[in-house]
Amino acid sequence: MKTSDFNFDLPEELLAEHPSEHRDEARLMVLDRKTQTIEHKTFKDVVDYFDEKDLFIFNNTKVFPARLYGNKEKTGAKIEVFLLRELDKETRVWDVLVDPARKIRIGNKLFFTEDESLVAEVIDNTTSRGRTLRFLFDGSYEEFRTKLKELGETPLPKYIKRDVEPEDAERYQTIYAKVEGAVAAPTAGLHFSRHLMKRLEIKGIDFAEVTLHVGLGTFNPIEVEDLSKHKMESEEIIIDEKNAEIINKAVQENRKVCAVGTTTMRAIETSVSSNRKISAFNGWTNKFIYPPHDFGVANTMITNFHTPKSTLMMMIAAFAGKDFLMQAYEEAVREKYKFYSYGDAMLIL
């Protein structure tokens, strides 16, 4: 499989700048793999495709406000600092991206507050934009994290050209988000409202949760034509015994098992064994799923519409079938579905 096999024309106006007015009223395209048919619905209709004892698996990661703005010492130049991951809690060392990166060198200091209560020193270069920072803050760890939250901004994807608005803090977060650690939202889950969750519950549908802390690597463009040579960045996964059991029971009973989003799918595909059993897992994954791939757990999935040549689109092609997916994307463009993080949704049966 080649990267160029996943290209298509996506008009810029189809990239969603804002979420739908109500979470569960985004549009929903339903793909039936058996009949190779496509239906057009509203997201809340998802309830009609599932029965009692079917299972939804959600990624309960929580986005933290990862985008900060600091000023470089001496020049005062404004620098964007995007927090990627905490490397050491004790010494407050983080992996970050800086923009513009050209003049940010080892030894430079960045100031985030007028009173200099939060300062960071650059201690390493990791990639062209990547740096390792040590934060200098006079207070407890809890106070330090509170300060980061206070100063941080909702990390909307770069394709959204507008400023962050107050509603983004709530809407760029799933309603079931619990475990803080993601720098991007698991976007398929953004369409679930409290009302819809209640309706699913009343119908007797079961829920399981996994955690995959979404990193920016998910959105890294693929620089190689041969997919087998692409390396995914690692992301952290946590699946506990209780949720592994719920998932295994649904698989054993041949229920519909729906992975909500590509991140959920990566988590369960990382921890499934050859006999289709999920094991509890606490670690990292750099699994890259592209056609052909034999999925071991989920037999249905919900996802958003992804950008051309993205790793996310490749996973969906592996699940839906590449030709069927390309046909669906052509129709989505024709029907003016909204793409990407705040866009519309797809249910694949």
Short mmCIF file of C-alpha atoms in Angstrom, two decimals:
data_model
loop_
_atom_site.label_atom_id
_atom_site.label_comp_id
_atom_site.label_asym_id
_atom_site.label_seq_id
_atom_site.Cartn_x
_atom_site.Cartn_y
_atom_site.Cartn_z
CA MET A 1 0.00 0.00 0.00
CA LYS A 2 1.23 3.45 -0.90
CA THR A 3 0.56 6.81 0.77
CA SER A 4 -0.65 8.28 -2.52
CA ASP A 5 -3.43 5.61 -2.65
CA PHE A 6 -5.16 7.61 0.09
CA ASN A 7 -5.26 10.98 -1.59
CA PHE A 8 -8.48 12.79 -2.52
CA ASP A 9 -9.56 16.37 -3.15
CA LEU A 10 -10.82 17.96 0.03
CA PRO A 11 -12.14 21.53 -0.39
CA GLU A 12 -10.88 23.75 2.42
CA GLU A 13 -14.39 24.92 3.34
CA LEU A 14 -15.24 21.36 4.46
CA LEU A 15 -12.74 21.51 7.35
CA ALA A 16 -14.95 22.23 10.37
CA GLU A 17 -13.96 25.40 12.24
CA HIS A 18 -16.75 25.02 14.83
CA PRO A 19 -18.59 22.02 16.30
CA SER A 20 -22.26 21.37 15.45
CA GLU A 21 -24.66 23.34 17.65
CA HIS A 22 -25.60 20.24 19.67
CA ARG A 23 -23.18 17.34 20.10
CA ASP A 24 -25.53 14.61 18.88
CA GLU A 25 -26.88 16.59 15.94
CA ALA A 26 -23.80 16.34 13.74
CA ARG A 27 -24.45 14.45 10.53
CA LEU A 28 -23.86 10.70 10.42
CA MET A 29 -22.92 8.66 7.38
CA VAL A 30 -23.68 4.95 7.88
CA LEU A 31 -21.59 2.43 5.91
CA ASP A 32 -22.80 -1.15 5.75
CA ARG A 33 -19.86 -3.34 4.74
CA LYS A 34 -22.06 -6.37 4.02
CA THR A 35 -24.42 -4.66 1.57
CA GLN A 36 -21.91 -1.98 0.48
CA THR A 37 -24.61 0.67 1.00
CA ILE A 38 -24.43 4.20 2.40
CA GLU A 39 -27.13 6.00 4.42
CA HIS A 40 -27.30 9.62 5.60
CA LYS A 41 -28.53 10.17 9.15
CA THR A 42 -28.10 12.41 12.22
CA PHE A 43 -25.68 11.26 14.93
CA LYS A 44 -28.38 10.59 17.54
CA ASP A 45 -29.83 7.92 15.15
CA VAL A 46 -26.82 5.76 16.09
CA VAL A 47 -29.02 4.24 18.80
CA ASP A 48 -31.16 2.52 16.12
CA TYR A 49 -28.28 0.34 14.93
CA PHE A 50 -27.60 -1.39 18.26
CA ASP A 51 -29.46 -3.78 20.56
CA GLU A 52 -29.48 -4.77 24.22
CA LYS A 53 -26.11 -6.18 25.39
CA ASP A 54 -24.19 -4.69 22.46
CA LEU A 55 -21.07 -2.86 23.61
CA PHE A 56 -19.61 0.60 23.06
CA ILE A 57 -15.93 1.07 23.94
CA PHE A 58 -14.93 4.67 24.73
CA ASN A 59 -11.54 6.33 25.17
CA ASN A 60 -11.84 8.23 28.48
CA THR A 61 -8.67 10.33 28.06
CA LYS A 62 -8.97 13.99 29.01
CA VAL A 63 -7.40 16.85 27.06
CA PHE A 64 -5.32 19.27 29.10
CA PRO A 65 -4.77 22.91 28.04
CA ALA A 66 -1.43 22.16 26.38
CA ARG A 67 -0.75 25.38 24.47
CA LEU A 68 1.15 28.11 26.39
CA TYR A 69 2.67 31.40 25.29
CA GLY A 70 5.95 32.65 26.76
CA ASN A 71 8.48 35.35 26.05
CA LYS A 72 12.11 34.73 25.30
CA GLU A 73 14.58 36.33 27.73
CA LYS A 74 16.38 39.46 26.47
CA THR A 75 14.49 39.77 23.15
CA GLY A 76 10.98 39.35 24.61
CA ALA A 77 9.92 37.48 21.42
CA LYS A 78 6.58 35.67 21.79
CA ILE A 79 7.04 31.88 21.65
CA GLU A 80 4.30 29.25 21.53
CA VAL A 81 5.08 26.24 23.72
CA PHE A 82 3.02 23.09 23.13
CA LEU A 83 3.30 20.63 26.03
CA LEU A 84 3.61 17.09 24.70
CA ARG A 85 4.44 14.94 27.71
CA GLU A 86 5.80 15.13 31.21
CA LEU A 87 9.15 13.31 31.42
CA ASP A 88 9.92 13.79 35.12
CA LYS A 89 7.44 14.89 37.77
CA GLU A 90 10.10 15.67 40.38
CA THR A 91 12.26 17.96 38.24
CA ARG A 92 9.33 19.27 36.13
CA VAL A 93 10.92 18.29 32.85
CA TRP A 94 8.67 18.19 29.75
CA ASP A 95 8.89 17.35 26.06
CA VAL A 96 7.44 20.28 24.11
CA LEU A 97 7.18 21.80 20.64
CA VAL A 98 8.17 25.45 20.24
CA ASP A 99 7.12 27.85 17.51
CA PRO A 100 9.00 29.68 16.06
CA ALA A 101 11.79 27.22 16.89
CA ARG A 102 14.69 28.71 14.94
CA LYS A 103 16.13 30.82 17.74
CA ILE A 104 15.24 28.66 20.73
CA ARG A 105 18.49 27.06 21.83
CA ILE A 106 19.78 25.07 24.79
CA GLY A 107 20.26 27.42 27.74
CA ASN A 108 17.57 29.92 26.65
CA LYS A 109 14.95 30.90 29.24
CA LEU A 110 11.26 31.49 28.55
CA PHE A 111 9.08 33.61 30.85
CA PHE A 112 5.35 32.84 31.11
CA THR A 113 4.23 35.41 33.70
CA GLU A 114 4.87 39.08 34.38
CA ASP A 115 6.06 38.31 37.92
CA GLU A 116 8.44 35.58 36.66
CA SER A 117 6.70 32.98 38.85
CA LEU A 118 6.83 30.46 35.98
CA VAL A 119 10.00 30.23 33.91
CA ALA A 120 11.35 27.41 31.72
CA GLU A 121 14.88 26.63 30.67
CA VAL A 122 15.67 24.80 27.43
CA ILE A 123 17.81 21.77 28.31
CA ASP A 124 17.75 19.75 25.06
CA ASN A 125 16.88 19.80 21.34
CA THR A 126 14.87 16.74 20.29
CA THR A 127 13.62 17.46 16.75
CA SER A 128 13.48 20.52 14.48
CA ARG A 129 10.65 21.97 16.61
CA GLY A 130 11.00 19.73 19.64
CA ARG A 131 12.70 20.83 22.84
CA THR A 132 13.03 19.54 26.39
CA LEU A 133 12.20 22.16 29.01
CA ARG A 134 12.78 22.27 32.76
CA PHE A 135 10.14 24.42 34.44
CA LEU A 136 11.25 26.57 37.36
CA PHE A 137 8.40 27.21 39.78
CA ASP A 138 8.44 27.91 43.47
CA GLY A 139 5.56 25.83 44.80
CA SER A 140 4.20 22.29 45.18
CA TYR A 141 3.60 19.96 42.22
CA GLU A 142 -0.17 20.54 42.53
CA GLU A 143 0.33 24.32 42.43
CA PHE A 144 2.61 23.94 39.43
CA ARG A 145 -0.02 21.92 37.51
CA THR A 146 -2.70 24.44 38.48
CA LYS A 147 -0.49 27.23 37.11
CA LEU A 148 -0.05 25.36 33.80
CA LYS A 149 -3.84 24.97 33.54
CA GLU A 150 -4.40 28.64 34.32
CA LEU A 151 -2.00 29.78 31.62
CA GLY A 152 -2.74 27.07 29.10
CA GLU A 153 -5.16 27.21 26.20
CA THR A 154 -7.36 24.47 24.69
CA PRO A 155 -5.05 22.84 22.10
CA LEU A 156 -7.28 23.15 19.02
CA PRO A 157 -5.71 21.63 15.90
CA LYS A 158 -3.66 24.00 13.75
CA TYR A 159 -6.08 23.79 10.81
CA ILE A 160 -8.59 25.83 12.86
CA LYS A 161 -7.50 29.34 12.01
CA ARG A 162 -9.73 31.21 14.47
CA ASP A 163 -8.86 32.11 18.05
CA VAL A 164 -9.80 29.75 20.87
CA GLU A 165 -13.26 30.62 22.22
CA PRO A 166 -14.67 29.91 25.72
CA GLU A 167 -16.94 27.11 24.39
CA ASP A 168 -13.89 25.18 23.12
CA ALA A 169 -12.85 24.27 26.68
CA GLU A 170 -16.06 22.24 26.95
CA ARG A 171 -16.67 21.16 23.33
CA TYR A 172 -13.11 19.95 22.61
CA GLN A 173 -13.58 17.38 25.38
CA THR A 174 -15.78 14.28 25.51
CA ILE A 175 -18.48 14.29 28.20
CA TYR A 176 -16.95 11.10 29.68
CA ALA A 177 -13.34 12.38 29.79
CA LYS A 178 -11.70 11.33 33.08
CA VAL A 179 -7.98 10.61 32.86
CA GLU A 180 -5.95 13.71 32.02
CA GLY A 181 -3.09 13.28 29.57
CA ALA A 182 -4.15 13.94 25.95
CA VAL A 183 -2.99 16.88 23.83
CA ALA A 184 -5.76 16.26 21.28
CA ALA A 185 -9.33 15.08 21.76
CA PRO A 186 -10.47 11.59 20.70
CA THR A 187 -12.85 13.32 18.32
CA ALA A 188 -15.36 10.58 17.44
CA GLY A 189 -16.47 10.75 21.08
CA LEU A 190 -17.27 14.46 20.89
CA HIS A 191 -20.66 13.59 19.34
CA PHE A 192 -22.00 11.82 22.45
CA SER A 193 -24.32 13.96 24.58
CA ARG A 194 -25.61 13.09 28.06
CA HIS A 195 -29.07 12.60 26.58
CA LEU A 196 -27.77 10.15 23.95
CA MET A 197 -25.76 8.20 26.57
CA LYS A 198 -28.98 7.88 28.61
CA ARG A 199 -30.91 6.59 25.58
CA LEU A 200 -28.20 3.97 24.91
CA GLU A 201 -28.29 2.94 28.55
CA ILE A 202 -32.09 2.62 28.57
CA LYS A 203 -31.84 0.37 25.50
CA GLY A 204 -29.58 -1.94 27.57
CA ILE A 205 -26.37 -1.22 25.71
CA ASP A 206 -23.18 -1.85 27.70
CA PHE A 207 -20.19 0.50 27.97
CA ALA A 208 -16.48 -0.17 28.49
CA GLU A 209 -13.66 2.35 28.81
CA VAL A 210 -10.02 2.32 27.82
CA THR A 211 -7.47 5.13 28.05
CA LEU A 212 -5.21 6.17 25.21
CA HIS A 213 -3.56 9.55 25.69
CA VAL A 214 -3.67 11.08 22.22
CA GLY A 215 -0.37 12.65 21.19
CA LEU A 216 0.36 14.91 18.24
CA GLY A 217 2.01 11.99 16.44
CA THR A 218 -1.48 10.89 15.38
CA PHE A 219 -1.59 13.90 13.06
CA ASN A 220 2.00 13.75 11.78
CA PRO A 221 2.04 13.69 7.98
CA ILE A 222 3.47 10.54 6.42
CA GLU A 223 6.76 11.43 4.75
CA VAL A 224 7.28 8.07 2.98
CA GLU A 225 5.45 6.51 0.03
CA ASP A 226 5.84 2.93 1.31
CA LEU A 227 3.51 2.62 4.33
CA SER A 228 5.53 -0.20 5.88
CA LYS A 229 8.35 2.31 6.46
CA HIS A 230 6.26 4.84 8.43
CA LYS A 231 6.95 4.98 12.18
CA MET A 232 4.17 6.08 14.53
CA GLU A 233 5.01 8.03 17.67
CA SER A 234 4.25 6.16 20.88
CA GLU A 235 1.11 6.91 22.90
CA GLU A 236 0.28 5.72 26.39
CA ILE A 237 -2.48 3.13 26.96
CA ILE A 238 -4.21 1.93 30.12
CA ILE A 239 -6.77 -0.90 30.08
CA ASP A 240 -7.79 -2.32 33.45
CA GLU A 241 -8.96 -5.87 34.28
CA LYS A 242 -12.60 -4.88 34.76
CA ASN A 243 -12.95 -3.29 31.32
CA ALA A 244 -10.94 -6.08 29.64
CA GLU A 245 -13.50 -8.55 31.08
CA ILE A 246 -16.50 -6.53 29.84
CA ILE A 247 -14.98 -6.44 26.33
CA ASN A 248 -14.07 -10.16 26.32
CA LYS A 249 -17.60 -11.14 27.40
CA ALA A 250 -19.18 -9.16 24.54
CA VAL A 251 -16.77 -10.73 22.02
CA GLN A 252 -17.47 -14.26 23.36
CA GLU A 253 -21.22 -13.67 23.09
CA ASN A 254 -20.88 -12.43 19.49
CA ARG A 255 -22.39 -9.04 20.33
CA LYS A 256 -21.88 -5.93 18.28
CA VAL A 257 -18.73 -4.36 19.70
CA CYS A 258 -18.32 -0.73 18.65
CA ALA A 259 -14.97 1.04 18.94
CA VAL A 260 -15.67 4.75 19.35
CA GLY A 261 -12.83 6.35 17.43
CA THR A 262 -9.46 5.41 15.96
CA THR A 263 -7.72 5.87 19.33
CA THR A 264 -10.00 3.31 20.99
CA MET A 265 -9.35 0.95 18.08
CA ARG A 266 -5.57 1.36 18.43
CA ALA A 267 -5.78 0.66 22.17
CA ILE A 268 -7.77 -2.55 21.83
CA GLU A 269 -5.82 -3.80 18.80
CA THR A 270 -2.59 -3.29 20.77
CA SER A 271 -3.75 -5.42 23.68
CA VAL A 272 -5.63 -8.22 21.88
CA SER A 273 -4.11 -11.70 21.62
CA SER A 274 -4.40 -14.14 18.71
CA ASN A 275 -7.45 -15.79 20.33
CA ARG A 276 -9.32 -12.43 20.28
CA LYS A 277 -8.95 -11.89 24.02
CA ILE A 278 -8.13 -8.49 25.53
CA SER A 279 -5.61 -8.41 28.36
CA ALA A 280 -5.20 -5.65 30.93
CA PHE A 281 -2.47 -3.36 29.64
CA ASN A 282 -0.46 -0.44 30.95
CA GLY A 283 2.21 0.78 28.56
CA TRP A 284 2.90 2.40 25.23
CA THR A 285 1.85 1.69 21.66
CA ASN A 286 3.23 2.76 18.30
CA LYS A 287 0.94 0.42 16.37
CA PHE A 288 0.19 1.60 12.83
CA ILE A 289 -2.94 0.01 11.35
CA TYR A 290 -3.36 0.09 7.58
CA PRO A 291 -4.77 -2.32 4.94
CA PRO A 292 -4.79 -5.26 5.07
CA HIS A 293 -5.41 -5.77 8.80
CA ASP A 294 -7.38 -8.42 10.64
CA PHE A 295 -9.30 -6.73 13.48
CA GLY A 296 -9.60 -8.87 16.60
CA VAL A 297 -12.21 -7.17 18.79
CA ALA A 298 -14.53 -4.51 17.33
CA ASN A 299 -16.94 -5.39 14.51
CA THR A 300 -18.38 -1.87 14.21
CA MET A 301 -16.79 1.53 14.68
CA ILE A 302 -17.58 5.24 14.87
CA THR A 303 -15.14 7.76 13.48
CA ASN A 304 -14.94 11.27 12.05
CA PHE A 305 -13.98 12.15 8.48
CA HIS A 306 -10.21 12.36 8.16
CA THR A 307 -7.85 14.36 5.98
CA PRO A 308 -6.18 12.90 2.86
CA LYS A 309 -3.17 10.59 3.33
CA SER A 310 -3.54 10.58 7.15
CA THR A 311 -2.78 7.52 9.31
CA LEU A 312 -6.35 7.82 10.65
CA MET A 313 -7.84 7.47 7.18
CA MET A 314 -5.62 4.42 6.56
CA MET A 315 -6.94 2.66 9.66
CA ILE A 316 -10.53 3.33 8.54
CA ALA A 317 -9.69 1.96 5.08
CA ALA A 318 -8.42 -1.23 6.74
CA PHE A 319 -11.73 -1.56 8.61
CA ALA A 320 -14.23 -0.49 5.94
CA GLY A 321 -12.34 -1.72 2.87
CA LYS A 322 -10.31 0.78 0.89
CA ASP A 323 -12.49 1.01 -2.23
CA PHE A 324 -15.69 1.34 -0.21
CA LEU A 325 -14.12 4.04 1.96
CA MET A 326 -12.90 6.04 -1.05
CA GLN A 327 -16.41 5.85 -2.50
CA ALA A 328 -17.85 7.06 0.83
CA TYR A 329 -15.38 9.96 1.02
CA GLU A 330 -16.28 11.02 -2.53
CA GLU A 331 -19.92 11.07 -1.49
CA ALA A 332 -19.06 12.95 1.72
CA VAL A 333 -17.35 15.70 -0.29
CA ARG A 334 -20.30 15.83 -2.71
CA GLU A 335 -22.79 16.02 0.18
CA LYS A 336 -20.65 18.62 1.97
CA TYR A 337 -20.02 16.65 5.16
CA LYS A 338 -17.68 18.45 7.55
CA PHE A 339 -14.24 16.89 8.03
CA TYR A 340 -11.73 16.55 10.84
CA SER A 341 -11.85 17.23 14.60
CA TYR A 342 -15.06 19.28 14.83
CA GLY A 343 -16.58 17.59 11.78
CA ASP A 344 -19.33 15.03 11.15
CA ALA A 345 -19.28 11.31 11.92
CA MET A 346 -19.31 7.93 10.25
CA LEU A 347 -20.67 4.62 11.57
CA ILE A 348 -19.21 1.53 9.94
CA LEU A 349 -21.26 -1.65 10.37
#
